[in-house]
């Protein structure tokens, strides 16, 4: 009994004094464009409840947020200031510490790291271009632009495939997806052949999600109020569409545009946000064929621009850009449907939600 007691004391001591957290922690980072700040919340991994911790003030309205693959750093596109910023993340408190701030060369709508965490991709909506920056070993964004490639206006997102060989950039206005080859050793994007894929009429692909097995990519269509599934050719890096499904109920005839799209960590479910219908469209994914089946829509807050799923796949958080509220949902492990359990007043014009979990 005495030995057991001593062992327990040793474990408690390690938890109290070790620099490494003894239990997992999760945090939510929310861009508040109307208040020029990033709000930080702690996420209770058992209940999904959020607790506001603090805000990080910025000189402009933040948009897209991104975390490196090792979850050490958070990157932000400060859109109205036309800057990129990087922060270190304290895994025990969730707090952010500024590392670097550089000119972005425009109003970047979307940023993402490559799979090595060595480079930052950016897509520019108004300027119609993509760019590549190198990331330093301490999370700093190096000011030199390695590459700038003109595309067309309305470049809305940029993401690599799971194997870090190809990069895709959906454009709403031109109704096209640009396809690139990516050389992680040289830090160079090269137009694929063909360099772009024209989407079906009136779709306008906006954001994308990549399946974990790298066989399928899913694009939500801003104008088409739908999701299109594409097969990825593993050899050439080109896309072939095979299914388009509506994000709306059959009896809805009002105005709507799609905004964001996310796959659950398991890959079993896919979600897309409807602005106008003000809902999260829910789909089951057949992981063998990649095909989607609608499982309905969950009502959400006004103008759901961005949402995110926690890395455990238990909870989904959707921000209402127009009314400043965040809807929190429990994801059913049985069928992927959403059940709202809380609504939070987060601030003016939330435009991005990023959930980070630490081991």
CSV table of C-alpha atoms in Angstrom, one decimal, residues 30-32 35 41 50 278 280 299-307 316-329 340 342-353:
chain,number,residue,atom,x,y,z
A,30,UNK,CA,-11.8,32.4,-34.0
A,31,UNK,CA,-11.1,35.3,-36.4
A,32,UNK,CA,-13.2,38.3,-35.5
A,35,UNK,CA,-13.2,43.5,-34.0
A,41,UNK,CA,-11.3,29.5,-26.3
A,50,UNK,CA,-16.0,26.4,-24.8
A,278,UNK,CA,-28.3,29.2,-42.9
A,280,UNK,CA,-24.8,22.9,-42.3
A,299,UNK,CA,-30.1,24.8,-38.8
A,300,UNK,CA,-27.3,27.2,-37.7
A,301,UNK,CA,-26.6,30.9,-37.1
A,302,UNK,CA,-27.0,33.7,-39.7
A,303,UNK,CA,-24.5,33.5,-42.6
A,304,UNK,CA,-22.3,30.5,-41.6
A,305,UNK,CA,-19.1,31.4,-43.4
A,306,UNK,CA,-16.7,29.2,-41.5
A,307,UNK,CA,-16.9,26.1,-39.4
A,316,UNK,CA,-18.6,20.8,-34.9
A,317,UNK,CA,-18.5,24.6,-34.4
A,318,UNK,CA,-20.0,26.9,-37.0
A,319,UNK,CA,-19.7,30.7,-36.9
A,320,UNK,CA,-22.6,33.0,-38.0
A,321,UNK,CA,-20.8,35.9,-39.7
A,322,UNK,CA,-23.8,38.2,-39.7
A,323,UNK,CA,-25.0,37.8,-36.1
A,324,UNK,CA,-21.7,37.1,-34.2
A,325,UNK,CA,-22.8,33.8,-32.8
A,326,UNK,CA,-21.1,30.4,-32.8
A,327,UNK,CA,-23.2,27.2,-32.9
A,328,UNK,CA,-21.8,24.1,-31.2
A,329,UNK,CA,-22.9,20.6,-32.2
A,340,UNK,CA,-26.8,21.5,-31.2
A,342,UNK,CA,-24.8,25.3,-27.1
A,343,UNK,CA,-24.7,28.8,-28.8
A,344,UNK,CA,-22.0,31.3,-28.0
A,345,UNK,CA,-21.8,35.1,-28.5
A,346,UNK,CA,-18.2,35.4,-29.9
A,347,UNK,CA,-18.1,38.9,-31.4
A,348,UNK,CA,-18.5,40.8,-34.6
A,349,UNK,CA,-18.1,39.2,-38.0
A,350,UNK,CA,-16.5,35.8,-37.2
A,351,UNK,CA,-14.9,34.6,-40.4
A,352,UNK,CA,-12.8,31.6,-39.4
A,353,UNK,CA,-12.8,28.8,-36.8
